[in-house]
mmCIF file of C-alpha atoms in Angstrom:
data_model
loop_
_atom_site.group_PDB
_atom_site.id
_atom_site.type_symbol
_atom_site.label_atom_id
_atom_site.label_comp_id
_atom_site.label_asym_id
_atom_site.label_seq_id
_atom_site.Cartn_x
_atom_site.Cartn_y
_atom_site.Cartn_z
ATOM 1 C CA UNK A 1 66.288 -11.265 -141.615
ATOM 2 C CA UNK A 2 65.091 -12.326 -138.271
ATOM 3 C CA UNK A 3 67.065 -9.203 -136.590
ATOM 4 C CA UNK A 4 65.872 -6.508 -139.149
ATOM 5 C CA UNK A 5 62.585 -7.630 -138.730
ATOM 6 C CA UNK A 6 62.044 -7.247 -134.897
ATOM 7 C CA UNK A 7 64.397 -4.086 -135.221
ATOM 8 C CA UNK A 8 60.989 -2.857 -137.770
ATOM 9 C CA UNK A 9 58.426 -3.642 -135.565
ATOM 10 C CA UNK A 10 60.246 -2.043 -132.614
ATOM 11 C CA UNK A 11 60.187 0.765 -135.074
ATOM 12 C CA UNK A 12 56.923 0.779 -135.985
ATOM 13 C CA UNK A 13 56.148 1.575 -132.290
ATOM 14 C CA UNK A 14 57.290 5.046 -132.639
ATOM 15 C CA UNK A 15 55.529 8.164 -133.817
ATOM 16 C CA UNK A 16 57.823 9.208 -136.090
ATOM 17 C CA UNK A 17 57.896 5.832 -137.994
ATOM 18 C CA UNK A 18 53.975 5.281 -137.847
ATOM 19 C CA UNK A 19 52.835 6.118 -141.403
ATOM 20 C CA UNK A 20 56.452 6.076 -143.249
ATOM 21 C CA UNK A 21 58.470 3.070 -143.879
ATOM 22 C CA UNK A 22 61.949 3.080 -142.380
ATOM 23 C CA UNK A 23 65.567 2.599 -144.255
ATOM 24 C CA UNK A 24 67.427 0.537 -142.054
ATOM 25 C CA UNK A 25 71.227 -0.877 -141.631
ATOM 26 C CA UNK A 26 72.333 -2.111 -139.104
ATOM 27 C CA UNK A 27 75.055 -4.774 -137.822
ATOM 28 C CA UNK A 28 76.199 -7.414 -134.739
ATOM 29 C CA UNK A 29 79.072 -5.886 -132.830
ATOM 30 C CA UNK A 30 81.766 -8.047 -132.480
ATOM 31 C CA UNK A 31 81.820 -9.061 -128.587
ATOM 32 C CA UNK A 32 78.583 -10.107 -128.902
ATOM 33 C CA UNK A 33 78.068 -13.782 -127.339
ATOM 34 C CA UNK A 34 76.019 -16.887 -128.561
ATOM 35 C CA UNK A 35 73.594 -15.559 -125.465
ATOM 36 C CA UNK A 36 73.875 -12.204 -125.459
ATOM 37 C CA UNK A 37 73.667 -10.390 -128.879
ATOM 38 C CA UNK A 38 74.294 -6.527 -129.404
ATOM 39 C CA UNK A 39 73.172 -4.588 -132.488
ATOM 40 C CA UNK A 40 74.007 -0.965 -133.929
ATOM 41 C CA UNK A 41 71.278 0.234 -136.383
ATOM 42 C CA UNK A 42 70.196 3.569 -137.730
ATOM 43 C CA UNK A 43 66.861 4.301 -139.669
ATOM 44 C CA UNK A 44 65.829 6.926 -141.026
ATOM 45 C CA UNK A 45 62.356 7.464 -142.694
ATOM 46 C CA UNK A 46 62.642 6.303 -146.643
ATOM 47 C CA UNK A 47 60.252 8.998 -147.988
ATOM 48 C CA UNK A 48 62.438 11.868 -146.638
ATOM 49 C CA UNK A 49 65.668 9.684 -148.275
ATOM 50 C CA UNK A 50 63.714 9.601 -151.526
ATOM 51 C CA UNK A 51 62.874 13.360 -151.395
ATOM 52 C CA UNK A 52 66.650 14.151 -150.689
ATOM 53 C CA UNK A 53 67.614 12.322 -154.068
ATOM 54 C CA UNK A 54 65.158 14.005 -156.393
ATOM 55 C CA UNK A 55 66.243 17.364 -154.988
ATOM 56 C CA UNK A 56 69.727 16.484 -155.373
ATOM 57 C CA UNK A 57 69.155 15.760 -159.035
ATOM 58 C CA UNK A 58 66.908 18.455 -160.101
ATOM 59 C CA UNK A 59 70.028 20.091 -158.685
ATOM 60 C CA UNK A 60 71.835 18.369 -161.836
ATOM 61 C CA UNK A 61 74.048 16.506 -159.057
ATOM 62 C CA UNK A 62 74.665 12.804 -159.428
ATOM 63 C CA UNK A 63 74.320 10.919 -155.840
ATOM 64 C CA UNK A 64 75.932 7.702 -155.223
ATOM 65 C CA UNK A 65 75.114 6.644 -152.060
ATOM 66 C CA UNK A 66 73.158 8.291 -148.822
ATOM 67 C CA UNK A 67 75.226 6.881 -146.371
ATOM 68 C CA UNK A 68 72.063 5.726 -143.381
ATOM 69 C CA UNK A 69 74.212 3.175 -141.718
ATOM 70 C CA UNK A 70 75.920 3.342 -137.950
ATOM 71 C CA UNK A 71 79.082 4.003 -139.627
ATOM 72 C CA UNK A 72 78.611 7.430 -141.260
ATOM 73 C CA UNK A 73 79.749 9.342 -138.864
ATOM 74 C CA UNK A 74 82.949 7.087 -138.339
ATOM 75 C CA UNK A 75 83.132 6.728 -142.485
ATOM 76 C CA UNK A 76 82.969 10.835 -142.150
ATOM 77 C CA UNK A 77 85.762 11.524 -139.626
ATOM 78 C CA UNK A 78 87.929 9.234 -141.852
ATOM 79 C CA UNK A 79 87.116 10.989 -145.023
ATOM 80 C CA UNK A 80 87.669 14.820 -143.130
ATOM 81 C CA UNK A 81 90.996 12.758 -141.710
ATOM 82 C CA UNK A 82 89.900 13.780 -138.299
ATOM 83 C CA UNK A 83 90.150 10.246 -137.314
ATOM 84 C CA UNK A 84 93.988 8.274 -137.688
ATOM 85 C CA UNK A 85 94.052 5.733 -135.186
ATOM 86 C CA UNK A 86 96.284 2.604 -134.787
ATOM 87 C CA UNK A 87 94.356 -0.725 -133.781
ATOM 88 C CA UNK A 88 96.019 -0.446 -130.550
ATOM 89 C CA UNK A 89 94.640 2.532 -129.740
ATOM 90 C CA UNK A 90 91.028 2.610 -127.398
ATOM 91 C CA UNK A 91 88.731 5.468 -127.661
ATOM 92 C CA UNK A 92 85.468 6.798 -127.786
ATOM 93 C CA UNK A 93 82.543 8.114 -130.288
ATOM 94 C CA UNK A 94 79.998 10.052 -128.127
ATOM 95 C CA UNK A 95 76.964 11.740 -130.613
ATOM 96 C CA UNK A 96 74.677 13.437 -129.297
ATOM 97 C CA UNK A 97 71.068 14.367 -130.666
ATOM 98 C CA UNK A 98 67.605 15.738 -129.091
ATOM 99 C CA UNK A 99 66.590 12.116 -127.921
ATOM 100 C CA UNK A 100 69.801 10.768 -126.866
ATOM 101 C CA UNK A 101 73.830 10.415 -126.352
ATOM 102 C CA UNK A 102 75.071 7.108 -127.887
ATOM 103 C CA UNK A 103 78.633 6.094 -126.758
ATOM 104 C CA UNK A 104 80.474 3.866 -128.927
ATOM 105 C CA UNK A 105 83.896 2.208 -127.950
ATOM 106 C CA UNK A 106 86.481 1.676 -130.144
ATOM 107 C CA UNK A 107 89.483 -0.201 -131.084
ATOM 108 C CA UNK A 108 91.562 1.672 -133.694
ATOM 109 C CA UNK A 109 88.695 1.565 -136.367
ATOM 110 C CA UNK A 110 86.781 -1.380 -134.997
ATOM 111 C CA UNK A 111 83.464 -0.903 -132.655
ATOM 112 C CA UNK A 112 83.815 -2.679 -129.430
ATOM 113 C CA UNK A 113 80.485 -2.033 -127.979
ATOM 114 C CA UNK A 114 77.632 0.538 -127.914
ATOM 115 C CA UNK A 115 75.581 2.237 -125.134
ATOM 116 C CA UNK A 116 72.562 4.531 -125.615
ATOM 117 C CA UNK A 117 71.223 6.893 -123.128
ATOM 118 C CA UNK A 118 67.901 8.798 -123.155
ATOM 119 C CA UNK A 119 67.670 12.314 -122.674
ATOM 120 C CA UNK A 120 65.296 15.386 -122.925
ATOM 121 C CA UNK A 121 66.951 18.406 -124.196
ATOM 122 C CA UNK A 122 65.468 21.088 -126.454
ATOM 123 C CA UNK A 123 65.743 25.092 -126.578
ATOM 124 C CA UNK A 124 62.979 25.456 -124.349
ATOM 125 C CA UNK A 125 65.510 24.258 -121.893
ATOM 126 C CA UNK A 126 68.182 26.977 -120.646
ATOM 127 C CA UNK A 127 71.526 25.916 -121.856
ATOM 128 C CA UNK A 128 72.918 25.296 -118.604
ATOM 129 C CA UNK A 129 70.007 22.666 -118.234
ATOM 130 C CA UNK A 130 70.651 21.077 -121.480
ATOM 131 C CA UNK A 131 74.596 20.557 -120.544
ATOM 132 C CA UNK A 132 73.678 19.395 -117.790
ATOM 133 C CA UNK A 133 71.390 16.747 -118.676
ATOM 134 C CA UNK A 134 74.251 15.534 -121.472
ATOM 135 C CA UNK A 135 76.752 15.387 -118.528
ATOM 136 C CA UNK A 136 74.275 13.888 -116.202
ATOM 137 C CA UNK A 137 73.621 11.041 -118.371
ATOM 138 C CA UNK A 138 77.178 10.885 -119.780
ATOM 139 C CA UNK A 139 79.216 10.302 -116.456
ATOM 140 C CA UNK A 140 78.089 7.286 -115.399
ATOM 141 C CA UNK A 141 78.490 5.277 -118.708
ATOM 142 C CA UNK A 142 82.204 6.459 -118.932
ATOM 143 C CA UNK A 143 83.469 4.766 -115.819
ATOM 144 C CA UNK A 144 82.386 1.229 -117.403
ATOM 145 C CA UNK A 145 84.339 2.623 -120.846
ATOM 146 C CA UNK A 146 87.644 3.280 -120.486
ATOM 147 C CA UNK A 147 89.894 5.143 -123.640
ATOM 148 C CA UNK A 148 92.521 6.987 -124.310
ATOM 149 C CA UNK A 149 90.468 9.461 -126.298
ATOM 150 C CA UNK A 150 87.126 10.799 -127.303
ATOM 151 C CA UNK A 151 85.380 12.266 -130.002
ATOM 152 C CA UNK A 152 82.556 14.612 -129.513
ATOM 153 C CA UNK A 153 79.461 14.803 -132.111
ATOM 154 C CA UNK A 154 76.512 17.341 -131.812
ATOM 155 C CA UNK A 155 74.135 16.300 -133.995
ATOM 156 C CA UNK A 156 71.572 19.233 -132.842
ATOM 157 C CA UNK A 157 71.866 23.052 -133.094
ATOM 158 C CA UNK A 158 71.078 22.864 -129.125
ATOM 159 C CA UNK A 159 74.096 21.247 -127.773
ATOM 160 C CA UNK A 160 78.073 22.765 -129.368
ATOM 161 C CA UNK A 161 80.448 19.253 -129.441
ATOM 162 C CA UNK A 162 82.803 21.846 -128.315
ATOM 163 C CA UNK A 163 81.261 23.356 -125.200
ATOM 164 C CA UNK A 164 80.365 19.672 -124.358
ATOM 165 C CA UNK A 165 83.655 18.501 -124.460
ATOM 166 C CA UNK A 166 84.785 20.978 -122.376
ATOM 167 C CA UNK A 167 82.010 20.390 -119.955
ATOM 168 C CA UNK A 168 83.397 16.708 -119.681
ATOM 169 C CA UNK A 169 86.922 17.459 -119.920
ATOM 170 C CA UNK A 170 86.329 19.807 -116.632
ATOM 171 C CA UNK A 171 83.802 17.759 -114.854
ATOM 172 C CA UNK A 172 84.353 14.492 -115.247
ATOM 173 C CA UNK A 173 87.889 13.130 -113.114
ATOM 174 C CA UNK A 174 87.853 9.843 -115.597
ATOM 175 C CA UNK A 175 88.389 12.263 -119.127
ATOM 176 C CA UNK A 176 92.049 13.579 -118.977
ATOM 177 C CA UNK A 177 92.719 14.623 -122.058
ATOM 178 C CA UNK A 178 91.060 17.165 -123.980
ATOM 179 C CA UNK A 179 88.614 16.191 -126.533
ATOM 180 C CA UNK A 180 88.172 15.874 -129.884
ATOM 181 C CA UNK A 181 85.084 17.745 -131.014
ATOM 182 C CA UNK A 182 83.421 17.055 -134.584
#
């Protein structure tokens, strides 16, 4: 309760969660410490969750679940069976939205740890500057992650998973295989 709490009021701090109360999941990763503590969490903003339902059932569909919590994307690469990983096998999640790239390291289907990087990109931006600002920020967070593969998630129109992964593949001497894009 403690954690969800002070993840709120960190929350609460930023415009977009101001006047509009926030869903939020989230969950310890597993090397956390007794001292050191890391958490994943999502939120998105409940009103906008709420409005998503009632369209979906004046649409005469029945929802089950909107799926908020750090593990959609992984739950969605399952589903698509884009993802079929052993436990032995290391890799990384990279997403990337408008704000920020999140790496996420994995073990087979298990999260191993989680880094977040800001960034500014938008279409203002030339393309080349928006790449370049993913790469930029990307780079130095991979030599501290090492994996045998990595999956590649554009969550904004700006940046294609594919181009990106492609920029990495060719730039970066630490990614030598190609990329799985998403």
């Amino acid at each position: 309760d403690q954690v969800g709490a002070a993840i709120e009021e960190d929350l609460y701090s930023k415009s977009i969660f101001q006047d509009v109360e926030p869903a939020l999941d989230f969950f310890k990763l597993p090397n956390s410490t007794i001292q050191f503590s890391k958490y994943v969490y999502t939120a998105s903003q409940k009103t906008a969750l709420i409005e998503i339902v009632m369209q979906l059932d004046e649409l005469g569909y029945n929802l089950i679940a909107i799926e908020t919590s750090p593990n959609s994307t992984l739950n969605a690469l399952v589903y698509n069976e884009r993802l079929n990983t052993s436990p032995d096998v290391t890799w990384l999640m990279l997403q990337v939205d408008s704000t920020c790239c999140r790496l996420m390291s994995m073990q087979g289907k298990t999260y191993v740890d989680g880094v977040e990087e800001r960034i500014s990109i938008g279409e203002v931006l030339g393309d080349e500057e928006n790449y370049s600002t993913v790469v930029s920020a990307i780079q130095p967070l991979l030599k501290n992650l090492p994996s045998q593969y990595m999956f590649v998630v554009s969550k904004t129109n700006i940046i294609s998973a594919e181009a990106l992964a492609n920029k990495l593949v060719y730039s970066s001497p630490i990614i030598h295989q190609e990329a799985n894009v998403f």
